[in-house]
Coordinates of C-alpha atoms in Angstrom, one line a residue:
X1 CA 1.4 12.0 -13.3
X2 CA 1.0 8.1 -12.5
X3 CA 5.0 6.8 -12.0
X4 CA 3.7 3.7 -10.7
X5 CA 2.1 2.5 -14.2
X6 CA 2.9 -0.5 -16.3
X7 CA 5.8 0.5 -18.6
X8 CA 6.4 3.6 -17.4
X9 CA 10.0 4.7 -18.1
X10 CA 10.6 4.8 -13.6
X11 CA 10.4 1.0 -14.1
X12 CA 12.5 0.7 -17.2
X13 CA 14.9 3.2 -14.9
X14 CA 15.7 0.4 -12.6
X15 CA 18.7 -1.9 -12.9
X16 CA 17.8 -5.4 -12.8
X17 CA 19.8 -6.0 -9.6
X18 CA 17.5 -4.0 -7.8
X19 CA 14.7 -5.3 -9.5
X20 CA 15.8 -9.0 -8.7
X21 CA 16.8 -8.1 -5.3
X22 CA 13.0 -6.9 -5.1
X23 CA 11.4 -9.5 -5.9
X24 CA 14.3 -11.7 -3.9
X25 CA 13.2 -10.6 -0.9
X26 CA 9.4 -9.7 -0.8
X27 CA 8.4 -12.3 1.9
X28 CA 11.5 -11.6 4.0
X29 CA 10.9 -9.0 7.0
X30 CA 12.6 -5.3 6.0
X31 CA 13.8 -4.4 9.2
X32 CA 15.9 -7.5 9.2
X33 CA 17.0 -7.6 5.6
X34 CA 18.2 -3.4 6.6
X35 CA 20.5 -4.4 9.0
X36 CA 21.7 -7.3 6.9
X37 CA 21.8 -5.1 4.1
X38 CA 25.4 -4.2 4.8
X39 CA 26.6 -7.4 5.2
X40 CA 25.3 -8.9 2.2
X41 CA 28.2 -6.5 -0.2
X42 CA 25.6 -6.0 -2.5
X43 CA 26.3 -4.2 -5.8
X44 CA 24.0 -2.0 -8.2
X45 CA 21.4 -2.4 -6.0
X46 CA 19.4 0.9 -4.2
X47 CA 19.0 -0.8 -0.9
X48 CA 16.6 2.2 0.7
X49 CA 14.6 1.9 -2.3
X50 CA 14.1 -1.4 -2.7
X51 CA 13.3 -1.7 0.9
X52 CA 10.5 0.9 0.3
X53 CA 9.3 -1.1 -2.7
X54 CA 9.1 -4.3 -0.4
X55 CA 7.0 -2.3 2.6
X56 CA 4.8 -0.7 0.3
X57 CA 4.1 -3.8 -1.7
X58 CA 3.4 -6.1 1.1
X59 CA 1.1 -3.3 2.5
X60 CA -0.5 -3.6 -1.0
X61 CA -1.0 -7.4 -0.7
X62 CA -4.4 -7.1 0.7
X63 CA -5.5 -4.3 0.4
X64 CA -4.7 -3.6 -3.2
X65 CA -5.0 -7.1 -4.8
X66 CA -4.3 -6.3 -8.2
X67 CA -1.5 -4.1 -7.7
X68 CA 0.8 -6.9 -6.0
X69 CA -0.2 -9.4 -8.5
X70 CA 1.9 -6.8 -10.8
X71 CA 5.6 -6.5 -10.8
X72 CA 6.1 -3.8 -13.1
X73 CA 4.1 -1.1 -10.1
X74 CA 6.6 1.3 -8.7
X75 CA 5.0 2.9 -5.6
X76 CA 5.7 6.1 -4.8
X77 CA 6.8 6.1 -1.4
X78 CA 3.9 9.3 -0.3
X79 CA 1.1 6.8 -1.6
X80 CA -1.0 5.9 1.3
X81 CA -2.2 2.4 1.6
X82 CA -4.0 2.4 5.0

């Protein structure tokens, strides 16, 4: 089963906090923005998961072109990128 695909209902799952907070944050560096995390009071948002999304999508950036050029990819966080 492909989760990460265009329109699949795992995207349409997400709240648009996280979703926004996603794409917020995807040049800022993850280790940071965890520790910060907590004192940003942020609501609706699935902070480990969107942190994931972020690693796995930078990760993606050159090796995987396409795939960061495309906002509506959920990773799964087993997919292996190296």
């Amino acid at each position: 089963m492909k989760l990460w695909l265009t329109g699949s209902i795992w995207y349409n799952m997400l709240n648009n906090a996280t979703r926004q907070f996603i794409k917020k944050h995807l040049s800022d560096d993850i280790h940071k923005l965890a520790l910060q995390s907590r004192s940003l009071n942020i609501q609706d948002v699935d902070i480990p998961f969107a942190l994931d999304q972020i690693r796995l999508r930078k990760k993606s950036k050159y090796k995987i072109p396409s795939w960061y050029t495309n906002d509506n990819i959920i990773y799964p966080s087993s997919v292996s990128l190296e």
